[in-house]
Short mmCIF file of C-alpha atoms in Angstrom, two decimals:
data_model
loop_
_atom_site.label_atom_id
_atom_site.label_comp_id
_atom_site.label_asym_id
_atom_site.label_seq_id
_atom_site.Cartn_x
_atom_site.Cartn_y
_atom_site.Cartn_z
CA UNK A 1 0.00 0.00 0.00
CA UNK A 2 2.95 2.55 0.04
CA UNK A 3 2.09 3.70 -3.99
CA UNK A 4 0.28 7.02 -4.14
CA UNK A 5 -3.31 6.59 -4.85
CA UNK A 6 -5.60 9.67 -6.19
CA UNK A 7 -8.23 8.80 -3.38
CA UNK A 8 -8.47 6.35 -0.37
CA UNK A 9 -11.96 4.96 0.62
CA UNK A 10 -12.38 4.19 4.23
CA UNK A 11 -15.08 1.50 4.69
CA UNK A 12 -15.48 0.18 8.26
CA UNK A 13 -17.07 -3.07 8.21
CA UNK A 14 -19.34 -5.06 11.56
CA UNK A 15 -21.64 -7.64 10.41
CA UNK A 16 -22.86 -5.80 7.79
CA UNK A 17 -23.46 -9.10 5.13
CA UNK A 18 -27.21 -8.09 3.78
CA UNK A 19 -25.63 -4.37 2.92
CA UNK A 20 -22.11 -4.84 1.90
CA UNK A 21 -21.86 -6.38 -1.53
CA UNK A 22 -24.10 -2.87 -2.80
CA UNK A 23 -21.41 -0.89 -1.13
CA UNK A 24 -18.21 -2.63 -2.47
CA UNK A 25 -19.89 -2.99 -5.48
CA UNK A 26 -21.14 1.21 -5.62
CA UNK A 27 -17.41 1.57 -5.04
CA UNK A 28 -15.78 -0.63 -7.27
CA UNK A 29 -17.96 0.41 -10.63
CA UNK A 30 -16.37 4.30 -10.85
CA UNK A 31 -14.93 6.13 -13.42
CA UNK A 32 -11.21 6.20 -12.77
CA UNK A 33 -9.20 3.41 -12.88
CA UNK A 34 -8.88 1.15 -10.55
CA UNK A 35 -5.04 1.70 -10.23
CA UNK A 36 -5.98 5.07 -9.52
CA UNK A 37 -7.95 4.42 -6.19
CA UNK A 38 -8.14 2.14 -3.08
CA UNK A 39 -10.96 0.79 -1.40
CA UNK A 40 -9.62 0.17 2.09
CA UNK A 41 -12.11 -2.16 3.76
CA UNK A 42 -11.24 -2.70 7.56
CA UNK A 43 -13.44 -5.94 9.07
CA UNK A 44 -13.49 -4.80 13.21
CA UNK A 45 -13.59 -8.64 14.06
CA UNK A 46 -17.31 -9.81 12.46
CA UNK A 47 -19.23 -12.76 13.26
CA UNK A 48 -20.82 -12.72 10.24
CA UNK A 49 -19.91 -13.13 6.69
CA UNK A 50 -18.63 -10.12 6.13
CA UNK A 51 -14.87 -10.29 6.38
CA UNK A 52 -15.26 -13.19 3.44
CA UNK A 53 -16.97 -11.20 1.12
CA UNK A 54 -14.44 -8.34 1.99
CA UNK A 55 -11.96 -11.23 1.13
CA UNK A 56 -13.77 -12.11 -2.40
CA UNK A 57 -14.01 -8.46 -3.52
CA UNK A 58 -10.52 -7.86 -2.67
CA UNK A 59 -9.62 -11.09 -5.08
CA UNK A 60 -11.96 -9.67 -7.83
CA UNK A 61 -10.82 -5.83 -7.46
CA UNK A 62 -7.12 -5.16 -7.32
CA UNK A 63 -8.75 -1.48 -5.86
CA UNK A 64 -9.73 -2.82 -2.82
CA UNK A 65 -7.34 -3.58 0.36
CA UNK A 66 -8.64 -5.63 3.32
CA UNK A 67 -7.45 -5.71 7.12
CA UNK A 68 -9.07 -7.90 9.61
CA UNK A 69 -8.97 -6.50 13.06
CA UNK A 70 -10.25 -7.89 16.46
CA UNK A 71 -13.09 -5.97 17.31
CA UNK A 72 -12.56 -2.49 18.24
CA UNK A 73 -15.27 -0.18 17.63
CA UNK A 74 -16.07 1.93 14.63
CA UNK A 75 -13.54 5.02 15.30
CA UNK A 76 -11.03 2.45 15.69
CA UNK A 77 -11.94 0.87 12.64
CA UNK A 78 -11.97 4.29 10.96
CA UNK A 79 -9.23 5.39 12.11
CA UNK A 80 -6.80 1.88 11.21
CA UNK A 81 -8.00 2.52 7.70
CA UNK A 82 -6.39 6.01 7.73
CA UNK A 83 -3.33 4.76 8.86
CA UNK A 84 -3.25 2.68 5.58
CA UNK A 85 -4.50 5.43 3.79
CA UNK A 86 -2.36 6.19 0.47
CA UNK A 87 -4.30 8.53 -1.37
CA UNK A 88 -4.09 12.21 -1.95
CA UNK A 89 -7.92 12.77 -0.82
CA UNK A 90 -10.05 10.41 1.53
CA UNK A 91 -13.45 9.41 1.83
CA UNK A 92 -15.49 7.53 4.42
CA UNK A 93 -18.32 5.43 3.36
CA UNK A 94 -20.32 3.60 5.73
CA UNK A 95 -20.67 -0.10 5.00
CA UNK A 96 -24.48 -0.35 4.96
CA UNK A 97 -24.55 3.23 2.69
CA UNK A 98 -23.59 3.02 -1.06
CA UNK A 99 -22.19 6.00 -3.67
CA UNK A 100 -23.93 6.64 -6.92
CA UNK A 101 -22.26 4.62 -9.41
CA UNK A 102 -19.35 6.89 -11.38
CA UNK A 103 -19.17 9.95 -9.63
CA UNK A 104 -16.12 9.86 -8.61
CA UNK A 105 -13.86 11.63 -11.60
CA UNK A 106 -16.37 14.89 -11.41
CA UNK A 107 -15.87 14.63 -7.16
CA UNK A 108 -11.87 14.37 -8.18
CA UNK A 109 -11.67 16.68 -10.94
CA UNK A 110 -13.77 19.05 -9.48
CA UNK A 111 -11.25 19.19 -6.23
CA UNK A 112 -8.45 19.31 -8.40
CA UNK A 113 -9.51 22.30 -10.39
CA UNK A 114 -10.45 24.43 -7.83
CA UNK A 115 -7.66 23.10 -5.29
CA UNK A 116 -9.71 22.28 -2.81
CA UNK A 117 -9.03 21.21 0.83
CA UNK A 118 -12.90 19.77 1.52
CA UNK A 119 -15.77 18.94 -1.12
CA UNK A 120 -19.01 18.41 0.27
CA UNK A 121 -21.66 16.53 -1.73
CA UNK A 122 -25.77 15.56 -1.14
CA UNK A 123 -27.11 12.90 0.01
CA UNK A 124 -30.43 10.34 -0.38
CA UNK A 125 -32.22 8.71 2.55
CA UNK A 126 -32.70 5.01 2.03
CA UNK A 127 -35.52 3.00 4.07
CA UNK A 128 -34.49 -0.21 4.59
CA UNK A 129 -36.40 -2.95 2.64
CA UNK A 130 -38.10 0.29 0.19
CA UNK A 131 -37.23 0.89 -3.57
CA UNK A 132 -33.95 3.08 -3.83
CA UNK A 133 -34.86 6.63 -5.14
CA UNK A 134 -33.86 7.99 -8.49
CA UNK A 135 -31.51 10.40 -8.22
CA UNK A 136 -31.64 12.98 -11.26
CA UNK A 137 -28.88 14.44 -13.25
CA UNK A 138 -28.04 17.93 -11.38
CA UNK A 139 -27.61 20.93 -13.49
CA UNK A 140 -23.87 22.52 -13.61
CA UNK A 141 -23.54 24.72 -11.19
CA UNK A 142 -21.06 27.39 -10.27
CA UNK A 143 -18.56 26.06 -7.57
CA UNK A 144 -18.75 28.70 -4.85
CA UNK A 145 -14.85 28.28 -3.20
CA UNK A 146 -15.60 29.28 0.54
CA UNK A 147 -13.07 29.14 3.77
CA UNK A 148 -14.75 26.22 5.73
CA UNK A 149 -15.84 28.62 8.58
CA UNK A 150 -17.62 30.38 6.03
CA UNK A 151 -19.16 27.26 4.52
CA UNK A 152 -20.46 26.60 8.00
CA UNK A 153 -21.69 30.24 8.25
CA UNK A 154 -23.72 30.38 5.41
CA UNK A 155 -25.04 26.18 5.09
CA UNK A 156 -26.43 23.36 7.23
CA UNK A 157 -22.82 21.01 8.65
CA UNK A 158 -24.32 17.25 8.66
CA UNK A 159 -22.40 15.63 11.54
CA UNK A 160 -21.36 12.75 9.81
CA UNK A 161 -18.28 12.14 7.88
CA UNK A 162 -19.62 10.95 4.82
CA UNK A 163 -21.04 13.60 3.31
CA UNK A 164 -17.68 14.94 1.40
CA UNK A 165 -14.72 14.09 0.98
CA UNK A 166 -11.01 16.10 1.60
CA UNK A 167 -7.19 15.68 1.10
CA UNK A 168 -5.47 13.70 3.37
CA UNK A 169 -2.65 16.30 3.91
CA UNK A 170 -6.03 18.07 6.05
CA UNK A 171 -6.42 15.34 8.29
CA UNK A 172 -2.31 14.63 8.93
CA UNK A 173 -1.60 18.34 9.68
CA UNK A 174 -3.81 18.39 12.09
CA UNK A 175 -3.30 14.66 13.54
CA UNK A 176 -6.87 14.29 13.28
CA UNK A 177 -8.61 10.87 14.78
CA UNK A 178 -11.83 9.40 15.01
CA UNK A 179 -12.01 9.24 19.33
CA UNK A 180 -12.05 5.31 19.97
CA UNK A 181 -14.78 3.41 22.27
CA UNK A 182 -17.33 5.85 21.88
CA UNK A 183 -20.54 6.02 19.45
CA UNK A 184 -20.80 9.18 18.09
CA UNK A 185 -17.57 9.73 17.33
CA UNK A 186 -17.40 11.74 14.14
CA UNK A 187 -19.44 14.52 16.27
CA UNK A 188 -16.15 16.36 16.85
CA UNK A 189 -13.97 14.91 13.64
CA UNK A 190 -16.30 16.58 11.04
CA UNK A 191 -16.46 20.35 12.45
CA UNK A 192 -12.19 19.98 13.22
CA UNK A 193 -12.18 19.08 9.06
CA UNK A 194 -14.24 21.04 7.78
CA UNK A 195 -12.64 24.02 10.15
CA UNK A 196 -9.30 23.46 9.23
CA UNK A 197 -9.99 23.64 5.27
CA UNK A 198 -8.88 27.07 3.62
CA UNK A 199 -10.82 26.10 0.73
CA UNK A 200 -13.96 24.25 0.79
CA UNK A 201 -17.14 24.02 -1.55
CA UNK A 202 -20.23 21.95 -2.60
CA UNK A 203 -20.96 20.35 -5.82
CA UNK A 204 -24.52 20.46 -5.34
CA UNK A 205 -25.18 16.81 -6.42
CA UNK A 206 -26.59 13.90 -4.97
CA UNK A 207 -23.38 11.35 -4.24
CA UNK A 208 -24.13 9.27 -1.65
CA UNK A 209 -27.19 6.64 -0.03
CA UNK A 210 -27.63 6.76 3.44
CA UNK A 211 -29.39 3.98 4.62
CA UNK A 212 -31.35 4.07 7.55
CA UNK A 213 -32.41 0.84 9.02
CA UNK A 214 -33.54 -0.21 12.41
CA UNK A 215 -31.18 -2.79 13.35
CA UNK A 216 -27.92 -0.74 12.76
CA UNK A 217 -26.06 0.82 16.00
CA UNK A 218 -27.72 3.91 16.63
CA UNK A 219 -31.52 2.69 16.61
CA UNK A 220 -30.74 -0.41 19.04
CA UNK A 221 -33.18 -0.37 21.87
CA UNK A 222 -31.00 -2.65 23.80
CA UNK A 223 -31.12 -1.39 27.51
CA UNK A 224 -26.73 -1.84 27.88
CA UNK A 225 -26.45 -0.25 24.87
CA UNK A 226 -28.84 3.03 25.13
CA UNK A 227 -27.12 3.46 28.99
CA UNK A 228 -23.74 3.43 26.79
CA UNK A 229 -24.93 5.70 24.22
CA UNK A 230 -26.13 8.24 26.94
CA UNK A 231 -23.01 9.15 28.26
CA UNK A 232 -21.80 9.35 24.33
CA UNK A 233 -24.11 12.12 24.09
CA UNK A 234 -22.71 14.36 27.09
CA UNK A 235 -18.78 13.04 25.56
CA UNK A 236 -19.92 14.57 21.94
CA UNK A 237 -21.41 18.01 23.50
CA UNK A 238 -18.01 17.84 25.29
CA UNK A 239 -15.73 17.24 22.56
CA UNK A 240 -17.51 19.46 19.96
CA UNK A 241 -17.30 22.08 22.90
CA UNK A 242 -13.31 21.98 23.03
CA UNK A 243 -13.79 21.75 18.66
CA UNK A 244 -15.45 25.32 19.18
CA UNK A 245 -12.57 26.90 21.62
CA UNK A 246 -9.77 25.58 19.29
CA UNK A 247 -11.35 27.35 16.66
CA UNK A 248 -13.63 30.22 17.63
CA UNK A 249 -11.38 33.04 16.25
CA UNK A 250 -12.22 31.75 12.57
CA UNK A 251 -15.87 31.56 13.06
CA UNK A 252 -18.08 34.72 12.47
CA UNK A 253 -21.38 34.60 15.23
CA UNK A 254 -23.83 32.68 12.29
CA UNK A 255 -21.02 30.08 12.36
CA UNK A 256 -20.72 30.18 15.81
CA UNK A 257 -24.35 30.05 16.30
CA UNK A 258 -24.64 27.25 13.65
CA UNK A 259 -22.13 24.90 15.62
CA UNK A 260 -22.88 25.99 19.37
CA UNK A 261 -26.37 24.54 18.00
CA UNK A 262 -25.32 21.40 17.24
CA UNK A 263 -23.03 21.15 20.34
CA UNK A 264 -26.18 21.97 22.37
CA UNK A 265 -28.64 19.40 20.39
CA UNK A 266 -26.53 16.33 21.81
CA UNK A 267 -28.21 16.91 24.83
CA UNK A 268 -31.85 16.90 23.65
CA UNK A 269 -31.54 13.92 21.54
CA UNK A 270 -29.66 12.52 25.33
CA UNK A 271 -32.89 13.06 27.03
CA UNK A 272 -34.59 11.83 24.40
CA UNK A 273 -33.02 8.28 24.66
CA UNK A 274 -33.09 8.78 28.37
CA UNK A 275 -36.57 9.03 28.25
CA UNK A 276 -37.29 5.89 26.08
CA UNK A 277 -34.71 3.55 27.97
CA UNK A 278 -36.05 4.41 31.41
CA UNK A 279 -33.21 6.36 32.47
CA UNK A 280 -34.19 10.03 32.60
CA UNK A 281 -33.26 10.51 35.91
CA UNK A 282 -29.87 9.18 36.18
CA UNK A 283 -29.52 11.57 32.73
CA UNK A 284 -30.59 14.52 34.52
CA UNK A 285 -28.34 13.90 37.15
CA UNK A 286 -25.31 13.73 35.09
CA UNK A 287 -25.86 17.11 33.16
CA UNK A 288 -26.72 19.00 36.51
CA UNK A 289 -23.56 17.45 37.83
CA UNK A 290 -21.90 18.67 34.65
CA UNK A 291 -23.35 22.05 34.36
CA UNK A 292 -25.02 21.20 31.08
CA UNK A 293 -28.38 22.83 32.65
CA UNK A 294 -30.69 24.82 31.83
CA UNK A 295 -30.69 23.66 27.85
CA UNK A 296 -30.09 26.63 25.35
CA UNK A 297 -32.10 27.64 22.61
CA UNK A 298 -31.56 25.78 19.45
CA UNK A 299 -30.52 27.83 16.25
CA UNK A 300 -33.69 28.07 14.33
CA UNK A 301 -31.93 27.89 11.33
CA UNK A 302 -31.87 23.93 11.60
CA UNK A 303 -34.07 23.11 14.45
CA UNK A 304 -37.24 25.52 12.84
CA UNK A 305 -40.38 24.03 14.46
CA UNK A 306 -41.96 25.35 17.47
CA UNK A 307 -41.52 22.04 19.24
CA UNK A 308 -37.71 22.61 19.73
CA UNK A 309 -38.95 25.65 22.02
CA UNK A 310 -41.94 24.09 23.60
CA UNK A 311 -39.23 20.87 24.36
CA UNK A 312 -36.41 23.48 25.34
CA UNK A 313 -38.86 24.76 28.34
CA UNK A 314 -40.29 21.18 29.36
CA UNK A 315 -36.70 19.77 29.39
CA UNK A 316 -35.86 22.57 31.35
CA UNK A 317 -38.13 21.02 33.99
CA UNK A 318 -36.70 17.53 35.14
CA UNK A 319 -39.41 16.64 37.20
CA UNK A 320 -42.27 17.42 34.49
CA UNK A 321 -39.78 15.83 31.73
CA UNK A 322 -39.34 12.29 33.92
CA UNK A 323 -42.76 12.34 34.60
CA UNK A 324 -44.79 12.07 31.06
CA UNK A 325 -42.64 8.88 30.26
CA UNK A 326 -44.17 8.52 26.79
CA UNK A 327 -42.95 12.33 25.61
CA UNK A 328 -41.07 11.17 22.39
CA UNK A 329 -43.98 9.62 20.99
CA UNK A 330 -45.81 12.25 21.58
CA UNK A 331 -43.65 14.70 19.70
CA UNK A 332 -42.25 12.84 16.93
#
């Protein structure tokens, strides 16, 4: 793996064998050659079949690279396949998500010709088990070359990683890493990329399938697993916090406002999961020991419905909030 590649993707794999064959394969049928690219698949110690079909598209598809790991988590995962990384720009993919077939050589080219640090893309929701939308032909549209503070200013920051792509140099200047045995963890890796990029823009084009289905990590109603994912929630307010200080003197007040937002919505979705899993209490208890109380008002940029208020002064109230237990039904 020490030849220079044009682009690295980063696919962390767990028992993913109903979804991963329509990744690998959304990956493998691009437009560049496949000595251009490398598909870095990184199994984190399945129980499944999915290591041996990473196996069998690695033996079909000189492009893609496989390392089997004990399990370790997904930032771990994430961040084992940047340490193989070769290329000069990288790109996450999730293994149950798939890219639009050839889009790669406009996402390169694109970067290339207007030097870009960080270029973001659209997505396409996916319901699990539903027919796979049609995604159009865009129209060409002007490439608007922004600093990535003033990206975040002016547009809505997804918090996942997957929704652009950026050069490598990006993430090894700043010895950026995915933070390991935590869910969650590309709450504070996207803002720290996307902040760090002098030049940053959108192609305005529909890239990449995001599948949501009900059995991956974050919908799990397991009771271990939501107790785990509460404290996630106060560690990604936290670490999106200390993502703000490091870079507050770049951000006008819309950016700031923009990213203290979704710094501050960790905690509603917390109490959210608190509520469902029978923990509400205990989650209360943590943020008042934290100082995370009273909530703030949510930018209504992004969060524009009047429930985000009317929740903002009933979570505000722990003792009203524990006691309608079915709240998130209610306002869903």
């Amino acid at each position: 793996m020490n030849d220079i590649k044009i682009l690295s993707v980063v696919v962390p794999c767990y028992n993913v064998e109903g979804y991963l064959s329509r990744c690998l394969s959304s990956l493998v049928h691009q437009d560049i050659d496949g000595s251009a690219y490398e598909v870095i698949a990184v199994d984190d110690g399945s129980t499944d079949s999915t290591g041996e079909i990473c196996d069998r598209y690695a033996k079909d598809y000189p492009q893609v690279k496989v390392m089997h790991q004990t399990n370790r988590g997904l930032g771990a995962a994430r961040n084992a396949g940047l340490d193989l990384a070769r290329g000069k720009y990288l790109l996450f993919v999730d293994a149950d998500d798939f890219m639009v077939e050839n889009c790669f050589k406009e996402l390169i080219d694109t970067a290339e010709a207007n030097l870009l640090d960080v270029l973001a893309y659209h997505s396409v929701d996916v319901y699990d088990g539903s027919p796979i939308p049609l995604v159009s032909e865009a129209p060409k549209q002007d490439i608007k070359v922004q600093t990535g503070a003033e990206y975040l200013s002016e547009n809505f920051m997804q918090g996942p990683v997957w929704w652009f792509f950026t050069k490598r140099e990006i993430i090894e200047k700043e010895r950026l890493r995915f933070p390991e045995g935590h869910m969650l963890e590309d709450s504070p890796f996207t803002p720290e990329v996307i902040l760090s990029a002098q030049r940053m823009a959108n192609i305005g084009k529909v890239c990449y399938y995001y599948v949501q289905r009900p059995s991956s990590i974050m919908h799990s109603r397991d009771r271990e697993h939501l107790l785990t994912l509460l404290g996630d929630y106060i560690f990604a307010y936290k670490s999106v916090d200390e993502v703000i200080a490091k870079h507050r003197h770049k951000m006008d007040e819309s950016a700031y406002t923009r990213l203290a937002s979704r710094r501050d919505s960790f905690l509603y979705f917390g109490i959210f999961r608190a509520l469902k899993s029978g923990v509400a209490k205990e989650f209360y208890q943590h943020l008042k020991n934290d100082g995370l109380l009273p909530l703030r008002q949510l930018d209504k940029r992004e969060f524009a419905s009047k429930k985000w208020n009317i929740l903002r002064l009933l979570f505000n109230c722990p003792a009203l909030t524990c006691g309608i237990g079915k709240i998130y039904g209610f306002i869903r």
